[in-house]
Amino acid sequence: MRRVIWLLSATAAAVALAWWLAHLPGTVALIGFGYTIEAATPVALVAGALLLLALLLVLRLLMALLGIPSALRFWRRDHQRRGGDTAVGRALVALAADEETDALTQAASTLELGVASTSKASAKFGEYNGLNQAQASLIGNFSLRGGSAYGMGAGLGRWELEGSNLGTTAGSVGLRVSEQGQWSIGLRYEELRHNLWDSYQTPYVGANGGNSFTLPGFGLAANTTTLTTDQLAAIETADIEAMASTQLRALTTDQVVALSADQVVALNSTQLNSLTTAQTAAMLTSQLTAIETADVAGLSSTALRALTTDQVAALTTDQAVALTTAQMNSLTTAQVSVLTTAQLVAIETTDVAGLTST
């Protein structure tokens, strides 16, 4: 649509210009060399325009003729350049073929040693290349090759020992042995540390991998002695079973008393034996009676002698039956004197037969 409008506008302008020229009054005369040429003004203007166009065409033709030698020189140089490129390309192909042949027939070993200096520590910059610290690092690369295929004997055997980026956390070392066209076996070690971040901070002070960290100015932190009664009661029995002796011995007597019957049941004989005398003496009757008979049978003499007379009197008949002869003999005189009739009657005859005179 735009082209149609433009064409109509140009046609209208041309018609208007022609109409204007046709109605111009007067004549134009050209006098020279004894001749006079007269023409109507519209005819003279058209003739002048045609003459100007002819002169422009002649000028362009002359410029083209004058530029022919320069164009020929440019074509000749371009042709020579293309020929030179082709020759160099063929030479490089031949040289590469020779290098490939040499690589297969001649053992070439290399050793590189250099220093890389990093001006600023950055985990992101050294995320994979091992240059994450602001320091100078000694970096080495080597490539050692040999074997009968390299003219060191009769055969096609090869061996290669290579190492790269040695001295950084992105180093690698590899060994490969092969028989050309038959088999190949290799072993390679690559170390690639992924540095994510290097500016983590914590207010706690302690050894890496340790269980005790202190908060400067606030005393011991992250320890069992700071657990409240509600926190202790919320610990699951499966976690109680996994508690170490050191953690159990760190409990205060109030914390021991706060343990539920289910938590006490979860304690095995080894954990019970690790309790201090004060902890054992602080246990409630309900806690003692919750101890399973298998764990009672595993109690040490020290743990049994730590029981108060009230605790001994509170033992159930099943727990008394579980006591071995050795355990009965380890009880103090005061403990034995508080045994109830029901407890004594429940003791098995074989254990009674093993009791000492004391």
XYZ file of C-alpha atoms in Angstrom:
358
model
C 0.000 0.000 0.000
C 2.842 2.399 0.797
C 4.505 1.687 -2.543
C 1.263 2.454 -4.406
C 0.866 5.760 -2.556
C 4.522 6.642 -3.254
C 4.163 5.803 -6.982
C 0.982 7.880 -7.323
C 2.640 10.804 -5.521
C 5.715 10.654 -7.790
C 3.539 10.483 -10.925
C 1.492 13.459 -9.806
C 4.677 15.457 -9.097
C 6.093 14.606 -12.537
C 2.865 15.636 -14.274
C 2.767 18.896 -12.335
C 6.408 19.624 -13.194
C 5.808 18.889 -16.882
C 2.706 21.079 -16.945
C 4.660 23.892 -15.288
C 7.518 23.615 -17.770
C 5.144 23.529 -20.715
C 3.546 26.820 -19.683
C 6.768 28.739 -19.061
C 6.786 31.895 -21.306
C 9.635 33.199 -23.508
C 12.543 31.689 -25.382
C 16.191 30.834 -24.713
C 18.895 31.883 -27.251
C 22.441 30.492 -27.551
C 24.767 32.777 -29.621
C 28.365 31.909 -30.551
C 30.787 31.576 -33.466
C 28.369 33.469 -35.700
C 25.439 31.191 -34.998
C 22.238 31.784 -33.025
C 20.136 28.947 -31.602
C 16.756 29.793 -30.188
C 14.307 27.474 -28.428
C 11.277 27.758 -26.259
C 12.038 27.864 -22.575
C 10.540 24.353 -21.800
C 12.540 22.792 -24.663
C 15.735 24.502 -23.543
C 15.369 23.238 -19.952
C 14.785 19.639 -21.061
C 17.752 19.812 -23.454
C 19.988 21.194 -20.674
C 18.995 18.363 -18.306
C 19.766 15.728 -20.961
C 23.135 17.346 -21.675
C 24.049 17.317 -17.937
C 23.128 13.613 -17.684
C 25.290 12.808 -20.721
C 28.259 14.639 -19.179
C 27.906 12.644 -15.919
C 27.900 9.362 -17.849
C 31.026 10.339 -19.778
C 32.782 11.311 -16.524
C 32.014 7.939 -14.907
C 33.285 6.141 -18.022
C 36.578 8.055 -17.903
C 37.036 7.285 -14.179
C 36.415 3.585 -14.827
C 38.997 3.532 -17.609
C 41.577 5.252 -15.396
C 40.944 2.719 -12.561
C 41.606 -0.393 -14.654
C 45.397 -0.560 -13.909
C 44.774 -0.273 -10.149
C 42.139 -3.015 -10.288
C 44.551 -5.262 -12.173
C 47.251 -4.729 -9.545
C 44.778 -5.545 -6.738
C 43.660 -8.727 -8.528
C 47.281 -9.782 -9.037
C 48.143 -9.257 -5.327
C 45.040 -11.131 -4.192
C 45.849 -14.005 -6.517
C 49.392 -14.183 -5.145
C 48.142 -14.062 -1.555
C 45.727 -16.907 -2.165
C 48.475 -18.933 -3.749
C 50.754 -18.267 -0.782
C 48.038 -19.283 1.704
C 47.497 -22.529 -0.165
C 51.224 -23.298 -0.143
C 51.548 -22.542 3.594
C 48.499 -24.671 4.336
C 49.960 -27.613 2.457
C 53.267 -27.180 4.271
C 51.532 -27.133 7.670
C 49.535 -30.266 6.825
C 52.743 -32.020 5.827
C 54.478 -30.818 9.017
C 51.564 -32.020 11.177
C 51.698 -35.399 9.475
C 55.422 -35.584 10.237
C 54.782 -34.623 13.887
C 52.121 -37.328 14.230
C 54.522 -39.846 12.751
C 57.278 -38.699 15.124
C 54.892 -38.931 18.090
C 54.260 -42.591 17.260
C 57.874 -43.514 16.629
C 59.889 -41.249 18.931
C 59.510 -40.987 22.704
C 59.134 -37.322 23.722
C 59.300 -36.620 27.475
C 58.585 -33.194 28.944
C 58.976 -31.549 32.335
C 57.436 -28.207 33.307
C 57.935 -26.328 36.552
C 56.525 -22.922 37.396
C 55.141 -20.647 40.069
C 51.553 -19.362 40.206
C 50.935 -16.343 42.415
C 47.443 -15.488 43.632
C 47.114 -11.946 44.966
C 43.842 -12.444 46.855
C 42.170 -15.402 48.558
C 38.961 -16.365 46.811
C 37.075 -19.646 47.070
C 35.184 -18.779 43.895
C 38.328 -18.117 41.854
C 39.884 -21.339 43.133
C 36.634 -23.309 43.082
C 38.164 -26.092 40.978
C 41.764 -25.081 40.182
C 43.146 -25.228 43.744
C 44.358 -21.593 43.721
C 42.025 -20.352 46.439
C 44.654 -18.963 48.825
C 46.587 -15.674 48.584
C 50.025 -17.204 48.133
C 52.606 -18.374 45.638
C 52.182 -22.006 44.599
C 54.775 -24.248 42.950
C 53.108 -26.074 40.044
C 54.601 -28.920 38.056
C 53.656 -30.928 34.964
C 55.500 -33.892 33.480
C 55.090 -36.455 30.737
C 57.425 -39.464 30.486
C 57.139 -41.997 27.652
C 58.998 -45.089 26.628
C 58.734 -48.646 25.375
C 59.766 -50.922 22.548
C 57.491 -49.058 20.092
C 59.771 -46.027 20.453
C 62.828 -47.867 19.201
C 63.836 -49.127 22.643
C 63.490 -52.735 21.601
C 61.626 -55.079 19.280
C 57.877 -54.776 19.662
C 54.979 -52.336 19.911
C 54.834 -51.860 23.667
C 54.409 -48.392 25.161
C 54.258 -46.878 28.639
C 53.289 -43.357 29.650
C 53.580 -41.627 33.019
C 51.903 -38.207 33.224
C 51.209 -35.631 35.918
C 49.540 -32.219 35.764
C 48.796 -29.343 38.160
C 50.965 -30.970 40.833
C 51.267 -28.775 43.896
C 47.610 -27.742 43.887
C 44.417 -29.441 45.054
C 43.536 -30.071 41.396
C 46.515 -32.294 40.557
C 46.429 -35.596 38.722
C 48.833 -38.478 38.056
C 48.320 -41.280 35.548
C 50.118 -44.401 34.286
C 49.210 -46.261 31.099
C 50.779 -49.365 29.567
C 49.732 -50.663 26.141
C 50.555 -52.892 23.231
C 49.681 -51.016 20.051
C 46.571 -52.492 18.421
C 46.273 -55.218 21.092
C 45.505 -54.000 24.612
C 45.795 -51.039 26.963
C 45.586 -50.692 30.746
C 45.905 -47.595 32.882
C 45.676 -46.243 36.397
C 44.900 -42.593 37.164
C 44.474 -40.511 40.316
C 42.776 -37.127 40.150
C 42.432 -34.757 43.087
C 39.710 -32.191 42.615
C 38.664 -30.242 45.694
C 35.490 -28.189 45.331
C 36.031 -24.960 47.290
C 32.578 -23.585 48.082
C 33.321 -20.972 50.722
C 36.222 -19.933 52.919
C 34.761 -17.377 55.318
C 32.480 -19.368 57.628
C 32.590 -18.098 61.210
C 31.287 -19.405 64.538
C 31.399 -17.902 68.037
C 32.181 -21.321 69.565
C 35.731 -22.399 70.380
C 36.766 -26.052 70.229
C 38.666 -28.709 68.309
C 37.289 -29.774 64.924
C 35.351 -33.005 65.337
C 35.097 -32.590 69.101
C 32.004 -32.843 71.290
C 32.622 -29.882 73.558
C 32.636 -26.256 72.386
C 32.835 -23.193 74.594
C 31.284 -19.820 73.997
C 33.828 -17.208 75.171
C 32.440 -15.274 78.117
C 29.476 -17.640 78.617
C 31.089 -20.860 79.846
C 30.490 -24.416 78.633
C 28.021 -24.864 75.801
C 26.665 -27.821 73.849
C 27.017 -30.138 76.875
C 24.589 -32.532 78.547
C 24.813 -30.654 81.839
C 22.880 -27.728 80.328
C 19.863 -29.812 79.237
C 16.676 -28.977 81.093
C 14.295 -31.564 82.591
C 11.867 -31.082 79.700
C 14.654 -31.531 77.165
C 15.823 -34.750 78.817
C 12.285 -36.122 78.941
C 11.929 -35.436 75.198
C 14.954 -37.562 74.237
C 13.781 -40.750 72.528
C 14.678 -44.148 74.008
C 16.600 -45.078 70.828
C 18.851 -42.072 71.408
C 19.206 -42.937 75.115
C 20.520 -46.371 74.090
C 23.186 -44.685 71.943
C 24.438 -42.274 74.636
C 28.094 -42.681 75.534
C 29.259 -43.310 79.087
C 30.919 -39.871 79.158
C 27.616 -38.177 78.349
C 25.743 -40.186 80.999
C 28.298 -39.413 83.701
C 27.926 -35.702 82.827
C 24.282 -35.723 83.986
C 23.565 -34.154 87.338
C 21.659 -36.087 90.011
C 18.602 -33.930 89.334
C 18.777 -34.845 85.680
C 19.083 -38.551 86.530
C 15.976 -38.309 88.732
C 14.154 -36.620 85.827
C 14.627 -39.618 83.523
C 11.387 -41.428 82.743
C 10.854 -45.142 83.378
C 10.981 -45.842 79.614
C 14.301 -44.013 79.335
C 15.742 -46.019 82.238
C 14.544 -49.246 80.607
C 16.469 -48.223 77.479
C 19.731 -48.134 79.477
C 21.768 -51.306 79.165
C 23.973 -52.812 81.874
C 27.131 -51.170 80.435
C 25.527 -47.734 80.647
C 24.202 -48.430 84.166
C 27.666 -49.508 85.291
C 29.108 -46.227 83.949
C 26.958 -44.119 86.312
C 28.675 -42.561 89.291
C 27.858 -43.608 92.858
C 25.954 -40.354 93.395
C 23.905 -40.886 90.257
C 23.023 -44.457 91.194
C 22.071 -43.456 94.738
C 19.793 -40.716 93.378
C 17.664 -43.056 91.267
C 14.044 -43.308 92.306
C 12.346 -46.554 93.259
C 10.179 -46.377 90.129
C 13.293 -46.061 88.018
C 15.049 -49.001 89.664
C 12.078 -51.314 89.350
C 11.886 -50.466 85.642
C 15.354 -51.916 84.981
C 15.054 -55.172 83.054
C 16.243 -58.375 84.724
C 18.828 -59.000 81.960
C 20.403 -55.641 82.747
C 20.270 -56.331 86.497
C 22.216 -59.538 85.886
C 24.871 -57.474 84.112
C 25.376 -54.913 86.881
C 28.895 -54.731 88.270
C 29.721 -55.101 91.941
C 30.533 -51.378 92.116
C 27.118 -50.444 90.722
C 25.324 -52.765 93.161
C 27.257 -51.505 96.204
C 26.266 -47.924 95.171
C 22.596 -48.738 95.840
C 21.145 -47.379 99.046
C 19.386 -49.734 101.480
C 16.024 -48.272 100.437
C 16.852 -48.998 96.798
C 17.861 -52.593 97.615
C 14.608 -53.133 99.535
C 12.669 -51.794 96.509
C 14.044 -54.383 94.070
C 11.352 -56.633 92.636
C 11.399 -60.405 93.176
C 12.256 -60.898 89.476
C 15.208 -58.571 89.838
C 16.336 -60.413 92.997
C 16.120 -63.720 91.103
C 18.305 -62.214 88.335
C 21.121 -61.517 90.810
C 23.980 -64.009 90.481
C 25.955 -65.520 93.338
C 28.858 -63.160 92.657
C 26.535 -60.160 92.758
C 24.930 -61.337 96.031
C 28.367 -61.750 97.612
C 29.315 -58.193 96.546
C 26.459 -56.623 98.564
C 27.376 -54.867 101.782
C 26.176 -56.120 105.165
C 23.729 -53.219 105.388
C 22.291 -54.046 101.958
C 21.837 -57.716 102.787
C 20.156 -56.894 106.096
C 17.370 -54.940 104.334
C 16.408 -57.670 101.886
C 12.734 -58.462 102.293
C 11.334 -61.934 102.906
C 9.877 -61.985 99.386
C 13.271 -61.134 97.873
C 15.076 -63.791 99.917
C 12.510 -66.454 99.062
C 12.868 -65.592 95.368
C 16.622 -66.219 95.354
C 17.363 -69.466 93.536
C 18.807 -72.371 95.513
C 21.922 -72.518 93.322
C 22.708 -68.911 94.202
C 22.053 -69.581 97.906
C 24.474 -72.490 97.760
C 27.159 -70.129 96.442
C 26.798 -67.480 99.148
C 29.858 -66.862 101.284
C 29.758 -67.089 105.074
C 30.016 -63.293 105.246
